PDB file of C-alpha atoms in Angstrom:
ATOM      1  CA  MET A   1      34.851  40.454 -23.067  1.00 91.00           C
ATOM      2  CA  THR A   2      32.711  37.598 -24.433  1.00 97.00           C
ATOM      3  CA  ASP A   3      28.772  38.621 -26.482  1.00 97.00           C
ATOM      4  CA  ALA A   4      25.248  39.245 -24.594  1.00 98.00           C
ATOM      5  CA  PHE A   5      22.118  39.314 -26.299  1.00 98.00           C
ATOM      6  CA  ILE A   6      19.575  40.804 -24.513  1.00 98.00           C
ATOM      7  CA  GLY A   7      15.917  39.885 -25.013  1.00 98.00           C
ATOM      8  CA  ILE A   8      12.829  41.515 -22.749  1.00 98.00           C
ATOM      9  CA  ASP A   9       9.727  40.449 -22.799  1.00 97.00           C
ATOM     10  CA  GLN A  10       7.654  43.335 -20.223  1.00 94.00           C
ATOM     11  CA  SER A  11       4.344  42.675 -18.286  1.00 92.00           C
ATOM     12  CA  TYR A  12       4.191  42.491 -15.171  1.00 93.00           C
ATOM     13  CA  GLY A  13       2.497  39.171 -15.026  1.00 93.00           C
ATOM     14  CA  GLY A  14       6.162  38.306 -15.713  1.00 95.00           C
ATOM     15  CA  PHE A  15       9.061  40.043 -16.836  1.00 97.00           C
ATOM     16  CA  SER A  16      10.937  38.057 -18.549  1.00 98.00           C
ATOM     17  CA  ILE A  17      14.797  39.071 -19.075  1.00 98.00           C
ATOM     18  CA  ALA A  18      16.905  36.347 -21.209  1.00 98.00           C
ATOM     19  CA  ILE A  19      20.759  37.108 -21.794  1.00 98.00           C
ATOM     20  CA  TRP A  20      21.803  34.388 -24.245  1.00 98.00           C
ATOM     21  CA  VAL A  21      26.310  34.448 -24.554  1.00 98.00           C
ATOM     22  CA  PRO A  22      26.579  32.357 -27.618  1.00 98.00           C
ATOM     23  CA  GLU A  23      30.368  31.432 -27.285  1.00 97.00           C
ATOM     24  CA  ARG A  24      29.149  29.814 -24.565  1.00 96.00           C
ATOM     25  CA  HIS A  25      25.698  28.416 -25.573  1.00 96.00           C
ATOM     26  CA  GLN A  26      24.435  29.535 -22.192  1.00 97.00           C
ATOM     27  CA  MET A  27      20.451  31.188 -22.285  1.00 98.00           C
ATOM     28  CA  GLU A  28      20.202  32.636 -18.617  1.00 98.00           C
ATOM     29  CA  PHE A  29      16.908  33.552 -17.634  1.00 98.00           C
ATOM     30  CA  ASN A  30      15.369  36.256 -15.008  1.00 98.00           C
ATOM     31  CA  LEU A  31      11.801  35.891 -14.464  1.00 98.00           C
ATOM     32  CA  LYS A  32      10.642  38.558 -12.186  1.00 98.00           C
ATOM     33  CA  ALA A  33       6.222  39.252 -11.426  1.00 97.00           C
ATOM     34  CA  PHE A  34       5.667  42.482  -9.731  1.00 96.00           C
ATOM     35  CA  PRO A  35       1.786  41.731  -8.968  1.00 95.00           C
ATOM     36  CA  ALA A  36      -0.266  45.610  -7.324  1.00 93.00           C
ATOM     37  CA  GLN A  37      -0.476  43.771  -4.093  1.00 96.00           C
ATOM     38  CA  LYS A  38       2.792  43.915  -2.931  1.00 96.00           C
ATOM     39  CA  TYR A  39       4.818  46.440  -5.112  1.00 95.00           C
ATOM     40  CA  GLY A  40       1.344  49.034  -5.778  1.00 92.00           C
ATOM     41  CA  GLN A  41       0.369  51.308  -8.402  1.00 88.00           C
ATOM     42  CA  GLY A  42       2.128  53.668 -10.936  1.00 89.00           C
ATOM     43  CA  VAL A  43       5.057  54.931 -10.237  1.00 93.00           C
ATOM     44  CA  ASP A  44       6.255  52.157  -7.024  1.00 95.00           C
ATOM     45  CA  ARG A  45       5.631  49.748  -9.491  1.00 94.00           C
ATOM     46  CA  LEU A  46       7.448  51.049 -12.244  1.00 94.00           C
ATOM     47  CA  LYS A  47      10.402  52.277  -9.946  1.00 95.00           C
ATOM     48  CA  ALA A  48      10.514  48.130  -8.762  1.00 96.00           C
ATOM     49  CA  VAL A  49      11.080  47.665 -12.637  1.00 96.00           C
ATOM     50  CA  SER A  50      13.261  49.984 -13.470  1.00 97.00           C
ATOM     51  CA  GLU A  51      15.023  49.042 -10.176  1.00 97.00           C
ATOM     52  CA  ASN A  52      15.156  45.211 -11.345  1.00 97.00           C
ATOM     53  CA  ILE A  53      16.435  45.850 -14.593  1.00 97.00           C
ATOM     54  CA  VAL A  54      19.049  47.518 -13.299  1.00 97.00           C
ATOM     55  CA  ASN A  55      20.516  44.911 -11.315  1.00 97.00           C
ATOM     56  CA  VAL A  56      20.120  42.305 -13.974  1.00 97.00           C
ATOM     57  CA  PHE A  57      22.543  44.588 -16.155  1.00 97.00           C
ATOM     58  CA  ASN A  58      24.843  44.830 -12.960  1.00 96.00           C
ATOM     59  CA  GLY A  59      24.832  41.620 -12.706  1.00 96.00           C
ATOM     60  CA  ILE A  60      25.588  40.730 -17.071  1.00 96.00           C
ATOM     61  CA  TYR A  61      28.208  43.560 -16.248  1.00 94.00           C
ATOM     62  CA  GLU A  62      30.173  41.561 -13.125  1.00 95.00           C
ATOM     63  CA  LYS A  63      30.448  38.842 -15.427  1.00 95.00           C
ATOM     64  CA  ASP A  64      32.532  40.042 -17.973  1.00 94.00           C
ATOM     65  CA  LEU A  65      29.669  40.180 -20.719  1.00 97.00           C
ATOM     66  CA  GLU A  66      29.848  43.071 -23.740  1.00 96.00           C
ATOM     67  CA  ILE A  67      25.995  43.209 -24.467  1.00 97.00           C
ATOM     68  CA  LYS A  68      26.020  43.887 -28.431  1.00 97.00           C
ATOM     69  CA  HIS A  69      21.931  43.747 -28.991  1.00 97.00           C
ATOM     70  CA  ILE A  70      18.714  44.249 -27.156  1.00 97.00           C
ATOM     71  CA  CYS A  71      15.395  43.465 -28.405  1.00 98.00           C
ATOM     72  CA  MET A  72      11.881  44.343 -26.530  1.00 96.00           C
ATOM     73  CA  GLU A  73       8.815  42.910 -27.235  1.00 95.00           C
ATOM     74  CA  GLY A  74       6.496  45.569 -28.440  1.00 89.00           C
ATOM     75  CA  TYR A  75       2.758  45.818 -27.281  1.00 73.00           C
ATOM     76  CA  ALA A  76      -0.794  45.357 -29.159  1.00 65.00           C
ATOM     77  CA  ARG A  77      -1.235  48.989 -30.099  1.00 58.00           C
ATOM     78  CA  ASN A  78      -4.953  47.449 -30.843  1.00 58.00           C
ATOM     79  CA  SER A  79      -5.187  46.217 -27.458  1.00 58.00           C
ATOM     80  CA  LYS A  80      -9.056  47.296 -25.588  1.00 58.00           C
ATOM     81  CA  PHE A  81      -7.363  46.520 -22.359  1.00 58.00           C
ATOM     82  CA  ARG A  82      -5.009  48.327 -20.719  1.00 62.00           C
ATOM     83  CA  ARG A  83      -2.953  49.927 -23.437  1.00 62.00           C
ATOM     84  CA  GLU A  84      -2.349  52.911 -21.695  1.00 64.00           C
ATOM     85  CA  GLU A  85      -0.260  51.187 -18.818  1.00 71.00           C
ATOM     86  CA  ALA A  86       1.679  48.570 -21.292  1.00 74.00           C
ATOM     87  CA  GLY A  87       2.864  51.486 -23.347  1.00 79.00           C
ATOM     88  CA  GLU A  88       3.471  52.928 -20.174  1.00 86.00           C
ATOM     89  CA  LEU A  89       5.848  49.567 -18.549  1.00 89.00           C
ATOM     90  CA  ALA A  90       7.409  49.753 -21.964  1.00 89.00           C
ATOM     91  CA  SER A  91       9.060  54.082 -22.067  1.00 90.00           C
ATOM     92  CA  MET A  92       9.827  52.958 -18.734  1.00 91.00           C
ATOM     93  CA  VAL A  93      12.058  50.241 -19.821  1.00 94.00           C
ATOM     94  CA  LYS A  94      13.109  51.852 -22.947  1.00 91.00           C
ATOM     95  CA  MET A  95      14.175  55.516 -20.350  1.00 92.00           C
ATOM     96  CA  THR A  96      15.961  52.643 -18.306  1.00 94.00           C
ATOM     97  CA  LEU A  97      17.770  51.180 -20.886  1.00 94.00           C
ATOM     98  CA  SER A  98      19.044  54.193 -21.780  1.00 92.00           C
ATOM     99  CA  VAL A  99      21.045  54.342 -18.093  1.00 91.00           C
ATOM    100  CA  ALA A 100      21.475  51.226 -17.403  1.00 92.00           C
ATOM    101  CA  ALA A 101      23.407  50.226 -21.295  1.00 91.00           C
ATOM    102  CA  SER A 102      25.753  51.714 -23.381  1.00 88.00           C
ATOM    103  CA  LYS A 103      25.031  53.383 -27.044  1.00 87.00           C
ATOM    104  CA  PRO A 104      23.632  52.238 -28.860  1.00 87.00           C
ATOM    105  CA  VAL A 105      22.820  49.059 -26.962  1.00 91.00           C
ATOM    106  CA  SER A 106      20.386  50.645 -25.089  1.00 92.00           C
ATOM    107  CA  TYR A 107      18.399  51.098 -27.542  1.00 93.00           C
ATOM    108  CA  PRO A 108      16.527  48.563 -28.278  1.00 96.00           C
ATOM    109  CA  THR A 109      14.955  46.941 -31.574  1.00 96.00           C
ATOM    110  CA  VAL A 110      11.360  46.648 -30.260  1.00 94.00           C
ATOM    111  CA  VAL A 111       9.469  43.784 -32.138  1.00 96.00           C
ATOM    112  CA  ALA A 112       5.961  43.394 -32.630  1.00 95.00           C
ATOM    113  CA  PRO A 113       4.521  40.163 -30.656  1.00 95.00           C
ATOM    114  CA  THR A 114       3.682  38.871 -34.378  1.00 95.00           C
ATOM    115  CA  GLN A 115       7.359  39.200 -35.342  1.00 97.00           C
ATOM    116  CA  LEU A 116       8.264  37.813 -32.772  1.00 98.00           C
ATOM    117  CA  LYS A 117       6.126  34.563 -33.555  1.00 98.00           C
ATOM    118  CA  VAL A 118       6.951  33.831 -36.878  1.00 98.00           C
ATOM    119  CA  PHE A 119      10.454  34.133 -36.309  1.00 98.00           C
ATOM    120  CA  VAL A 120      10.120  31.875 -33.510  1.00 98.00           C
ATOM    121  CA  THR A 121       7.226  28.916 -35.275  1.00 98.00           C
ATOM    122  CA  GLY A 122       6.728  30.193 -38.491  1.00 97.00           C
ATOM    123  CA  ASN A 123       3.086  30.900 -37.866  1.00 97.00           C
ATOM    124  CA  HIS A 124       2.224  34.431 -36.906  1.00 96.00           C
ATOM    125  CA  ARG A 125      -1.080  32.720 -34.849  1.00 96.00           C
ATOM    126  CA  ALA A 126       1.156  31.559 -32.049  1.00 97.00           C
ATOM    127  CA  SER A 127      -0.024  30.100 -29.165  1.00 97.00           C
ATOM    128  CA  LYS A 128       2.245  30.267 -25.543  1.00 97.00           C
ATOM    129  CA  GLU A 129       2.154  26.509 -26.521  1.00 98.00           C
ATOM    130  CA  ASP A 130       3.760  26.843 -29.398  1.00 98.00           C
ATOM    131  CA  MET A 131       6.183  29.394 -28.542  1.00 98.00           C
ATOM    132  CA  ILE A 132       7.213  27.101 -25.687  1.00 98.00           C
ATOM    133  CA  ALA A 133       7.741  23.884 -27.890  1.00 98.00           C
ATOM    134  CA  GLY A 134       8.861  26.052 -30.624  1.00 98.00           C
ATOM    135  CA  VAL A 135      11.660  27.289 -28.466  1.00 98.00           C
ATOM    136  CA  LYS A 136      12.487  23.860 -27.234  1.00 98.00           C
ATOM    137  CA  ALA A 137      12.796  22.380 -30.708  1.00 98.00           C
ATOM    138  CA  LYS A 138      15.002  25.794 -32.223  1.00 97.00           C
ATOM    139  CA  TRP A 139      17.490  26.417 -30.320  1.00 97.00           C
ATOM    140  CA  ASN A 140      17.027  23.304 -27.233  1.00 97.00           C
ATOM    141  CA  VAL A 141      16.127  25.730 -24.178  1.00 98.00           C
ATOM    142  CA  GLU A 142      13.249  24.429 -22.123  1.00 97.00           C
ATOM    143  CA  THR A 143      11.330  26.135 -19.995  1.00 97.00           C
ATOM    144  CA  ARG A 144       7.599  25.549 -19.044  1.00 97.00           C
ATOM    145  CA  ASN A 145       6.403  30.210 -19.096  1.00 98.00           C
ATOM    146  CA  ASP A 146       5.524  31.416 -22.272  1.00 97.00           C
ATOM    147  CA  ASN A 147       8.046  34.635 -20.892  1.00 97.00           C
ATOM    148  CA  ASN A 148      10.797  33.275 -21.064  1.00 98.00           C
ATOM    149  CA  ALA A 149       9.983  31.512 -24.680  1.00 98.00           C
ATOM    150  CA  ASP A 150       9.438  35.341 -26.225  1.00 98.00           C
ATOM    151  CA  SER A 151      12.359  37.127 -24.336  1.00 98.00           C
ATOM    152  CA  CYS A 152      14.838  33.820 -26.051  1.00 98.00           C
ATOM    153  CA  GLY A 153      13.033  34.068 -29.242  1.00 98.00           C
ATOM    154  CA  LEU A 154      13.816  37.715 -28.123  1.00 98.00           C
ATOM    155  CA  ALA A 155      16.867  37.435 -28.243  1.00 98.00           C
ATOM    156  CA  HIS A 156      17.901  35.675 -31.012  1.00 98.00           C
ATOM    157  CA  ILE A 157      16.533  38.283 -32.838  1.00 98.00           C
ATOM    158  CA  ALA A 158      18.926  40.515 -31.153  1.00 98.00           C
ATOM    159  CA  GLU A 159      21.949  38.451 -32.885  1.00 98.00           C
ATOM    160  CA  ALA A 160      20.507  37.732 -35.037  1.00 98.00           C
ATOM    161  CA  LEU A 161      19.989  41.211 -35.953  1.00 97.00           C
ATOM    162  CA  HIS A 162      24.047  41.435 -35.137  1.00 96.00           C
ATOM    163  CA  THR A 163      25.588  39.330 -36.993  1.00 97.00           C
ATOM    164  CA  GLY A 164      23.281  39.311 -40.001  1.00 95.00           C
ATOM    165  CA  THR A 165      22.330  35.719 -40.104  1.00 95.00           C
ATOM    166  CA  SER A 166      19.178  33.983 -40.279  1.00 95.00           C
ATOM    167  CA  HIS A 167      18.428  30.472 -40.923  1.00 94.00           C
ATOM    168  CA  ALA A 168      14.760  30.645 -42.889  1.00 95.00           C
ATOM    169  CA  PRO A 169      12.824  32.600 -45.329  1.00 96.00           C
ATOM    170  CA  TYR A 170      10.842  33.225 -42.689  1.00 96.00           C
ATOM    171  CA  GLU A 171      13.484  34.653 -39.992  1.00 97.00           C
ATOM    172  CA  ALA A 172      14.549  36.807 -42.974  1.00 97.00           C
ATOM    173  CA  ASP A 173      11.638  38.268 -43.786  1.00 97.00           C
ATOM    174  CA  VAL A 174      10.784  39.371 -40.244  1.00 97.00           C
ATOM    175  CA  LEU A 175      14.468  40.765 -39.990  1.00 97.00           C
ATOM    176  CA  GLY A 176      14.133  42.757 -42.671  1.00 96.00           C
ATOM    177  CA  ASN A 177      11.094  44.066 -41.255  1.00 95.00           C
ATOM    178  CA  LEU A 178      12.387  45.315 -38.555  1.00 95.00           C
ATOM    179  CA  LYS A 179      14.617  49.150 -37.303  1.00 91.00           C
ATOM    180  CA  PRO A 180      17.793  48.414 -35.245  1.00 91.00           C
ATOM    181  CA  HIS A 181      17.713  50.586 -32.798  1.00 90.00           C
ATOM    182  CA  THR A 182      14.207  51.618 -33.174  1.00 88.00           C
ATOM    183  CA  GLU A 183      14.045  54.914 -31.835  1.00 80.00           C
ATOM    184  CA  ARG A 184      17.632  56.043 -31.679  1.00 79.00           C
ATOM    185  CA  PHE A 185      17.177  58.316 -35.002  1.00 65.00           C
ATOM    186  CA  PRO A 186      14.736  61.317 -35.343  1.00 56.00           C
ATOM    187  CA  VAL A 187      12.104  60.942 -38.232  1.00 52.00           C
ATOM    188  CA  ALA A 188      12.688  63.329 -39.632  1.00 52.00           C
ATOM    189  CA  ILE A 189       9.601  65.289 -39.726  1.00 49.00           C
ATOM    190  CA  ALA A 190       7.507  66.907 -42.786  1.00 53.00           C
ATOM    191  CA  ALA A 191       7.124  71.030 -43.173  1.00 47.00           C
TER     192      ALA A 191
END
């Protein structure tokens, strides 16, 4: 089996899953939008996203790829708009991964948007255009879609976490501040 690393940038407007296969120098994207007009609201929309994830993962396994690590972008917790919807989507993604991927890989590493921006560009305030330019400059990945750029960066973070390698001090700083398989182990509760 060949190693693969997954990056997931989740949003209803552009849900992107990047599949990075270093041995083949191959980056593949699955990008899909889930507009409410087509998929409905609430549970129906969440089910459509979940089914898409399962289909993508089934395709990965059919190609004899072994997923070594998954990173998914966290959401801006202080966001004023639609933060509950974003939290609901992130929760559903985690639940779907718990059945679509093997353990412990099924526990993704959650990467804050600012950490992702720093890893790709060195700048925590990078724009969408900066991210697109960053993945082109850093990994020679061409995309015009910022969701794909984000998922590409996340897939490379997954690889760096798995291999323990970084190529710049700012990358090492990001890796040092991440908790691999973020929600795998329960947090000790103070008595």
